[in-house]
Structures are given as C-alpha cells and as structure tokens.
Short mmCIF file of C-alpha atoms in Angstrom, two decimals:
data_model
loop_
_atom_site.label_atom_id
_atom_site.label_comp_id
_atom_site.label_asym_id
_atom_site.label_seq_id
_atom_site.Cartn_x
_atom_site.Cartn_y
_atom_site.Cartn_z
CA MET A 1 13.90 5.81 18.86
CA PHE A 2 12.56 3.73 16.09
CA CYS A 3 11.96 3.79 12.31
CA LEU A 4 8.88 2.17 10.50
CA LEU A 5 9.82 1.48 6.62
CA MET A 6 7.01 0.81 4.03
CA TYR A 7 8.75 -0.50 0.82
CA ASP A 8 6.61 -2.26 -1.77
CA LEU A 9 7.63 -4.25 -4.88
CA THR A 10 7.29 -1.20 -7.16
CA LEU A 11 10.01 0.56 -5.47
CA LYS A 12 7.69 3.30 -4.05
CA TYR A 13 8.23 3.77 -0.43
CA SER A 14 7.62 6.20 2.39
CA ALA A 15 9.21 6.48 5.81
CA VAL A 16 8.03 7.53 9.08
CA CYS A 17 10.80 8.46 11.28
CA VAL A 18 11.22 9.57 14.91
CA PHE A 19 14.73 9.86 15.86
CA SER A 20 17.34 12.45 16.95
CA CYS A 21 19.14 14.81 14.45
CA SER A 22 22.20 12.52 14.75
CA VAL A 23 20.65 9.79 12.40
CA PRO A 24 22.36 9.28 9.15
CA THR A 25 20.17 9.44 5.84
CA VAL A 26 20.65 7.29 2.77
CA PRO A 27 20.09 9.84 0.08
CA VAL A 28 18.14 8.45 -3.17
CA LYS A 29 18.18 11.41 -5.81
CA ASN A 30 15.71 9.86 -8.31
CA LEU A 31 14.17 6.46 -9.42
CA ASN A 32 15.54 6.40 -13.07
CA GLY A 33 18.98 4.62 -12.34
CA SER A 34 21.09 7.72 -12.44
CA SER A 35 21.15 8.05 -8.39
CA PRO A 36 24.43 7.01 -6.73
CA VAL A 37 22.23 4.71 -4.49
CA HIS A 38 19.89 2.71 -6.67
CA PRO A 39 16.43 2.67 -5.09
CA ALA A 40 16.27 -1.20 -4.79
CA LEU A 41 19.41 -1.39 -3.06
CA ALA A 42 18.64 1.44 -0.96
CA GLY A 43 15.38 -0.19 0.18
CA ILE A 44 17.07 -3.46 0.96
CA THR A 45 19.50 -1.86 2.84
CA GLY A 46 17.22 0.00 5.02
CA ILE A 47 15.50 -3.45 5.82
CA LEU A 48 18.56 -4.81 6.83
CA MET A 49 19.64 -2.02 8.96
CA SER A 50 16.39 -1.72 10.66
CA ALA A 51 16.53 -5.37 11.24
CA ALA A 52 19.99 -4.99 12.86
CA ALA A 53 18.44 -1.97 15.11
CA LEU A 54 20.31 0.41 13.42
CA PRO A 55 18.70 3.96 12.43
CA VAL A 56 17.82 4.67 8.89
CA CYS A 57 15.90 7.02 6.95
CA LEU A 58 15.55 7.03 3.18
CA THR A 59 15.01 10.30 1.65
CA ARG A 60 12.43 10.96 -1.10
CA PRO A 61 13.70 11.66 -4.59
CA PRO A 62 13.70 15.30 -5.85
CA LYS A 63 10.94 16.19 -8.22
CA LEU A 64 11.50 17.53 -11.87
CA VAL A 65 10.90 21.37 -11.78
CA LEU A 66 10.66 22.16 -15.68
CA HIS A 67 8.89 25.69 -14.94
CA PRO A 68 8.94 28.28 -12.75
CA PRO A 69 6.02 29.09 -10.21
CA PRO A 70 3.30 31.15 -12.00
CA VAL A 71 4.21 34.63 -12.90
CA SER A 72 1.47 37.52 -13.32
CA LYS A 73 1.95 39.73 -16.20
CA SER A 74 2.68 42.42 -14.14
CA ASP A 75 5.67 40.59 -12.72
CA ILE A 76 7.14 40.25 -15.96
CA LYS A 77 9.74 42.94 -17.02
CA PRO A 78 11.87 43.48 -20.20
CA VAL A 79 15.59 42.41 -19.72
CA PRO A 80 17.82 45.53 -18.82
CA GLY A 81 19.41 46.99 -21.55
CA PHE A 82 17.34 45.47 -24.11
CA GLY A 83 14.74 47.83 -26.02
CA HIS A 84 12.88 45.03 -27.37
CA CYS A 85 11.36 41.51 -26.20
CA CYS A 86 10.51 39.81 -29.11
CA ARG A 87 12.48 38.68 -32.45
CA LYS A 88 10.99 36.88 -35.48
CA THR A 89 12.61 35.15 -38.34
CA THR A 90 11.17 34.77 -41.92
CA LYS A 91 12.26 32.90 -44.92
CA LYS A 92 15.76 32.91 -45.99
CA GLN A 93 16.84 35.91 -47.82
CA ALA A 94 18.49 35.04 -51.20
CA ARG A 95 22.10 36.19 -51.89
CA LYS A 96 22.53 36.93 -55.43
CA GLY A 97 25.34 38.27 -57.54
CA LYS A 98 28.03 35.76 -56.91
CA THR A 99 28.43 32.11 -58.35
CA PRO A 100 30.06 29.53 -56.13
CA GLU A 101 33.51 29.92 -57.73
CA GLU A 102 33.38 33.59 -56.96
CA VAL A 103 32.45 33.21 -53.29
CA VAL A 104 35.42 30.48 -52.85
CA LYS A 105 37.98 32.64 -54.80
CA LYS A 106 37.20 35.49 -52.44
CA TYR A 107 38.72 33.49 -49.45
CA LEU A 108 41.55 31.87 -51.23
CA GLN A 109 45.18 32.72 -51.85
CA LYS A 110 46.84 30.99 -54.91
CA VAL A 111 49.44 28.24 -54.37
CA LYS A 112 52.21 28.00 -56.94
CA SER A 113 53.78 24.85 -55.61
CA PRO A 114 51.16 22.40 -53.94
CA PRO A 115 52.81 20.79 -51.01
CA GLU A 116 53.18 16.89 -51.27
CA GLU A 117 50.13 15.84 -49.17
CA ASP A 118 46.59 15.08 -49.76
CA CYS A 119 43.58 17.24 -50.20
CA THR A 120 41.52 16.36 -46.95
CA ILE A 121 38.18 16.70 -48.96
CA CYS A 122 38.63 14.31 -51.72
CA MET A 123 42.04 12.45 -50.37
CA GLU A 124 43.97 12.71 -53.49
CA PRO A 125 47.32 14.45 -53.47
CA LEU A 126 47.25 18.29 -53.97
CA GLY A 127 49.76 18.03 -56.65
CA GLY A 128 47.24 16.24 -58.92
CA PRO A 129 43.52 16.89 -60.19
CA SER A 130 40.69 16.92 -57.72
CA GLY A 131 38.96 13.46 -57.01
CA TYR A 132 35.60 15.23 -56.92
CA LYS A 133 33.68 13.75 -60.07
CA GLY A 134 30.14 15.31 -59.23
CA PRO A 135 28.07 17.67 -61.03
CA GLY A 136 29.03 21.32 -61.53
CA VAL A 137 32.82 20.60 -62.11
CA THR A 138 34.26 23.15 -64.27
CA PRO A 139 37.66 22.97 -65.57
CA VAL A 140 40.32 25.20 -63.97
CA SER A 141 43.83 26.30 -64.68
CA ARG A 142 46.63 24.47 -62.92
CA ALA A 143 47.49 27.89 -61.57
CA GLU A 144 43.88 27.91 -59.88
CA SER A 145 43.73 24.09 -58.91
CA VAL A 146 44.95 24.52 -55.36
CA GLY A 147 44.12 27.35 -52.92
CA ARG A 148 45.13 28.44 -49.39
CA LEU A 149 42.51 29.64 -47.18
CA ALA A 150 43.52 33.16 -46.20
CA GLN A 151 43.12 33.09 -42.44
CA CYS A 152 43.93 29.53 -41.22
CA GLY A 153 46.40 28.62 -44.31
CA HIS A 154 44.79 25.08 -44.93
CA GLN A 155 45.19 23.94 -48.50
CA TYR A 156 42.74 22.22 -50.72
CA HIS A 157 41.67 21.46 -54.35
CA PHE A 158 39.68 24.92 -55.66
CA GLN A 159 37.05 22.29 -57.33
CA CYS A 160 36.63 20.57 -53.94
CA LEU A 161 35.97 23.57 -51.85
CA VAL A 162 33.44 24.83 -54.73
CA ALA A 163 31.72 21.52 -54.38
CA MET A 164 31.86 21.54 -50.55
CA TYR A 165 30.11 24.90 -50.89
CA ASN A 166 27.43 23.81 -53.15
CA ASN A 167 26.65 21.01 -50.90
CA GLY A 168 26.19 23.36 -47.93
CA ASN A 169 23.84 26.56 -47.24
CA LYS A 170 25.17 28.49 -50.04
CA ASP A 171 24.97 31.79 -47.88
CA GLY A 172 28.29 33.32 -48.97
CA SER A 173 30.22 31.92 -46.11
CA LEU A 174 32.86 29.10 -46.15
CA GLN A 175 33.89 26.97 -43.24
CA CYS A 176 37.31 25.17 -43.32
CA PRO A 177 36.69 21.46 -43.12
CA THR A 178 40.10 21.18 -41.22
CA CYS A 179 39.97 23.93 -38.26
CA LYS A 180 36.27 24.93 -38.74
CA THR A 181 37.31 28.57 -39.19
CA ILE A 182 34.65 30.59 -40.84
CA TYR A 183 35.06 32.96 -43.58
CA GLY A 184 32.04 35.56 -44.17
CA VAL A 185 29.05 35.26 -42.21
CA LYS A 186 27.63 32.07 -41.43
CA THR A 187 23.74 31.28 -41.55
CA GLY A 188 21.65 28.49 -40.88
CA ASN A 189 18.51 26.80 -42.13
CA GLN A 190 16.39 27.53 -39.01
CA PRO A 191 12.62 27.67 -40.18
CA ALA A 192 10.46 30.88 -39.53
CA GLY A 193 9.49 31.45 -35.91
CA LYS A 194 9.33 33.74 -32.86
CA MET A 195 11.68 34.33 -30.09
CA GLU A 196 10.44 36.06 -26.86
CA TYR A 197 12.51 36.89 -23.80
CA HIS A 198 12.04 38.97 -20.56
CA VAL A 199 12.59 38.56 -16.96
CA ILE A 200 10.73 37.00 -14.34
CA PRO A 201 11.08 37.60 -10.39
CA HIS A 202 12.33 34.07 -9.68
CA SER A 203 16.10 33.13 -9.06
CA LEU A 204 17.58 29.84 -10.68
CA PRO A 205 19.55 27.40 -8.36
CA GLY A 206 22.95 28.49 -8.16
CA HIS A 207 22.02 32.23 -8.96
CA PRO A 208 20.45 33.14 -5.77
CA ASP A 209 21.36 37.02 -6.04
CA CYS A 210 19.64 37.74 -9.50
CA LYS A 211 16.27 37.17 -11.29
CA SER A 212 16.02 34.95 -14.29
CA ILE A 213 15.76 35.41 -17.93
CA ARG A 214 13.23 33.52 -19.76
CA ILE A 215 13.46 32.72 -23.29
CA ILE A 216 10.30 31.39 -25.52
CA TYR A 217 10.91 29.78 -28.70
CA ASN A 218 8.05 28.92 -30.97
CA ILE A 219 8.23 27.36 -34.56
CA PRO A 220 5.24 25.72 -36.18
CA PRO A 221 5.37 22.95 -38.51
CA GLY A 222 5.42 23.53 -42.25
CA LEU A 223 7.02 22.75 -45.46
CA GLN A 224 10.95 22.45 -46.08
CA GLY A 225 12.37 25.13 -48.18
CA PRO A 226 15.46 24.61 -50.86
CA GLU A 227 18.02 24.95 -48.05
CA HIS A 228 16.54 21.89 -46.15
CA PRO A 229 17.31 18.37 -46.45
CA ASN A 230 14.09 17.40 -48.06
CA PRO A 231 12.69 20.46 -49.95
CA THR A 232 8.78 20.91 -50.30
CA LYS A 233 8.52 17.99 -47.76
CA PRO A 234 6.57 18.73 -44.61
CA PHE A 235 8.49 19.07 -41.39
CA THR A 236 7.31 18.62 -37.67
CA ALA A 237 8.10 20.80 -34.75
CA ARG A 238 7.65 18.83 -31.27
CA GLY A 239 7.54 20.49 -28.06
CA PHE A 240 7.09 24.23 -28.79
CA PRO A 241 6.75 26.58 -27.54
CA ARG A 242 10.31 25.63 -25.88
CA HIS A 243 11.06 27.43 -22.40
CA CYS A 244 14.62 28.28 -21.85
CA TYR A 245 16.28 29.93 -18.91
CA LEU A 246 19.29 32.25 -18.22
CA PRO A 247 20.44 34.27 -14.84
CA ASP A 248 19.73 37.75 -15.28
CA SER A 249 23.22 38.72 -14.47
CA GLU A 250 25.54 40.72 -16.65
CA LYS A 251 27.18 37.57 -18.18
CA GLY A 252 23.83 35.90 -18.58
CA ARG A 253 22.52 39.20 -20.73
CA LYS A 254 25.65 38.87 -22.64
CA VAL A 255 24.78 35.06 -23.61
CA LEU A 256 20.97 36.51 -24.73
CA LYS A 257 22.60 39.11 -26.76
CA LEU A 258 24.54 36.38 -28.72
CA LEU A 259 21.65 34.03 -28.85
CA LEU A 260 19.87 36.92 -30.66
CA VAL A 261 22.33 37.12 -33.24
CA ALA A 262 22.44 33.29 -33.57
CA TRP A 263 18.50 33.51 -33.96
CA ASP A 264 18.63 36.22 -36.74
CA ARG A 265 21.24 34.04 -38.61
CA ARG A 266 19.10 30.88 -38.24
CA LEU A 267 21.61 29.07 -36.23
CA ILE A 268 19.48 28.14 -33.01
CA PHE A 269 17.43 25.13 -34.62
CA SER A 270 17.61 23.12 -37.83
CA ILE A 271 15.58 20.41 -39.58
CA GLY A 272 16.89 17.15 -39.13
CA THR A 273 16.59 13.60 -37.40
CA SER A 274 15.95 13.86 -33.71
CA SER A 275 18.66 12.30 -31.82
CA THR A 276 16.05 11.32 -28.79
CA THR A 277 13.22 10.03 -30.83
CA GLY A 278 14.77 9.21 -34.23
CA GLU A 279 12.18 11.26 -35.96
CA SER A 280 13.33 12.77 -39.12
CA ASP A 281 12.28 15.93 -41.00
CA THR A 282 11.78 17.72 -37.58
CA VAL A 283 12.98 20.51 -35.81
CA ILE A 284 15.96 20.03 -33.95
CA TRP A 285 18.58 21.75 -31.84
CA ASN A 286 21.53 23.18 -33.72
CA GLU A 287 24.74 22.75 -31.29
CA VAL A 288 23.93 25.51 -29.09
CA HIS A 289 22.80 24.12 -25.67
CA HIS A 290 20.21 25.46 -23.53
CA LYS A 291 18.45 25.16 -20.24
CA THR A 292 15.15 23.78 -20.19
CA GLU A 293 14.70 22.98 -16.49
CA PHE A 294 14.00 25.92 -14.20
CA GLY A 295 14.15 24.58 -10.67
CA SER A 296 16.08 21.09 -11.00
CA ASN A 297 18.71 19.38 -12.98
CA LEU A 298 17.62 15.94 -13.09
CA THR A 299 18.14 15.64 -16.93
CA GLY A 300 21.25 17.74 -17.17
CA HIS A 301 19.52 20.52 -18.93
CA GLY A 302 19.02 22.55 -15.74
CA PHE A 303 20.67 24.37 -12.84
CA PRO A 304 22.98 24.96 -10.98
CA ASP A 305 25.66 24.28 -13.56
CA PRO A 306 28.56 26.84 -13.19
CA GLY A 307 30.19 26.41 -16.49
CA HIS A 308 27.13 26.46 -18.49
CA LEU A 309 27.35 30.35 -19.80
CA ASN A 310 31.07 29.83 -20.67
CA ASN A 311 30.29 26.65 -22.66
CA VAL A 312 27.33 28.74 -24.63
CA LEU A 313 29.65 31.30 -25.49
CA GLU A 314 32.12 28.70 -26.89
CA GLU A 315 29.36 27.07 -28.64
CA LEU A 316 28.59 30.42 -30.37
CA ARG A 317 31.95 31.33 -31.15
CA ALA A 318 32.00 27.68 -33.16
CA GLN A 319 29.23 29.37 -35.18
CA GLY A 320 31.10 32.27 -35.95
CA ILE A 321 29.41 34.69 -33.26
CA THR A 322 31.62 36.40 -31.00
CA GLU A 323 31.13 39.19 -28.62
CA ASP A 324 31.94 41.91 -30.96
CA ASP A 325 28.71 40.59 -32.50
CA GLY A 326 27.21 41.27 -29.30
CA LEU A 327 28.21 44.82 -29.15
CA MET A 328 26.42 45.64 -32.47
CA GLU A 329 23.26 43.91 -31.01
CA LYS A 330 20.68 46.99 -30.14
#
C-alpha cells in the first residue's frame, strides 16, 4: 500500500493511490473556500499523514455543471399539459379611467374614530393630519382622512396611501406596507422579452425519476420606460439568455404555470442595481428564485434542493400569485 501525493503552491494537486478499499478519503468539495476542508489544510494533512505512514487519498473537487449534455432538437419535447412553448411580453399596458384617489378608495373602509396610534407610513398620529407634504396632496374631509384596508384591517392616512400609490407602479393594485397583503392584481416593470420552456431528456440531481423542464429567458437591452427608475435612460441586460431548470414532475409543472403568470404580470425581472456586480440600470431578478445550475449546486443555485419548489410557491404567493391563478393558466 502506498500513496504518491503531488501538491504544489497553487493548491492544485493530484493523487495516485494504490490501496485497499478500506482507505479513508479526505473530501475537498471545491477550491473557493466553501468546502468543509480547506484545500491548503487538506494538503498539509495529507503530507503529515503520509509522513506518518498513514494512508490518505485526497478527492478532486466536483465541477460546476451549469448546462445539461447537448440535446438534439428531436429530443426537445413540449411540457405535458401545456399547449404552447413560448411567451412574450411587450410594453406595459396603460390603465386608464381611475385616478390614484379612486384606486385607493376602492380598497378602503371609512374610520370614524381613528385609534391612538401612528400611521406607519408618515409616522404621525392617525388622529392628526398626514405627515406627507409632497406634490399631489389634495385636501380631504376629516371623515376621509383615515381609512382601513378592507382585507387586512391596517389603518393609514388616506393621503399617505395615495402618495405611496403614486410612488409605485400605478397599475391599479395596492399593497399593504405592514403585512404585504395585495389588493387588486400586482404587476411589475419587467422589460419586454421572451420566455421559452420545454422538456429535455435529462434528470436533475435529486429528481432521478423524471426528466427536466428547461426555461430560457431572453431580454434585450433597451431604454427605460415611465415605470422604470430612470425613464428614457438606457438599461443593460447581462447574462441573457438565462437558462433555468425545474423537474418535469407534477409539482414542477405547477410551478411553471405560476411562473408564466408572473411573467405575464412582469414580475420575474425588474430594472435596478445588481447585488453581485453593483451595476445600476440593469435587468435584475425580482425576488422569485430560479435554479440556474443543471448538474451541481456549488453556488446554491442548483440541485438537489428538496425545499426549492415550495420556496418558489411561497415567493410567488408574496407577489400575489396563487394556485388559483395557475388553474386559469391555459
């Protein structure tokens, strides 16, 4: 039994070992510091164990596998239960006919005697006037100065809610700033683009009994619209097309249906500042996590991940998209 270990100063190593099957191994998952055994420590340990005539074998780190093996066009199939394989979005549809005041009133109940507490938007007492002093403030009667959101029951100054609505997407929906309950249909500011989806004949780690759904998002760079942070200014779109993966299981197809609803409502992506590069005025993910690693999970964006599908359903629910919306998706 012997082990010849070669380990250089750049932490790149290889091992040639001849030993019995009972020899333990020291696993090194990767070389970026996220391994439970740091490569340098593993190398030093191997040298010391070899010097003490103890058997050791260092395993090579797993590789990042972003994409599946090559797939021919004949092997790409439609997702079962879906009569289409592509969805496009265009410019935002303008909602007309209702002023911000009319939209807010739609979701409010009148409050005759406001409680002795602060409005959590302006942090002024509900019994007094709104603390908002910005543009667009119109006088309101005392009877209309405070309102209660019909579903969740949280109370605010009417003028504060109108100001909050004006600073948002102005899409006819309202979201409670306290509990995030959504009134109406929430839409986002995702730029125009294309979403493709189909089944490929490869299994994801953790899902050996089914094939995989591949989603391809493609958004080109362009100019920001009035709903974006900096209207008329150019925005970038890095990393497109972006490939994402789901298991082709009953639950995976349910998630896909809700992702289609989110895509139509322009909630998958947004324009803002990238948390990874710091670049501003660029297309970013919008709080609905996707898996972009096909055959590994070195960055946390791959499989296996037993809780991923449930987590995505919760994230979609936070955007106002529920399983009832999936039932209406054709």
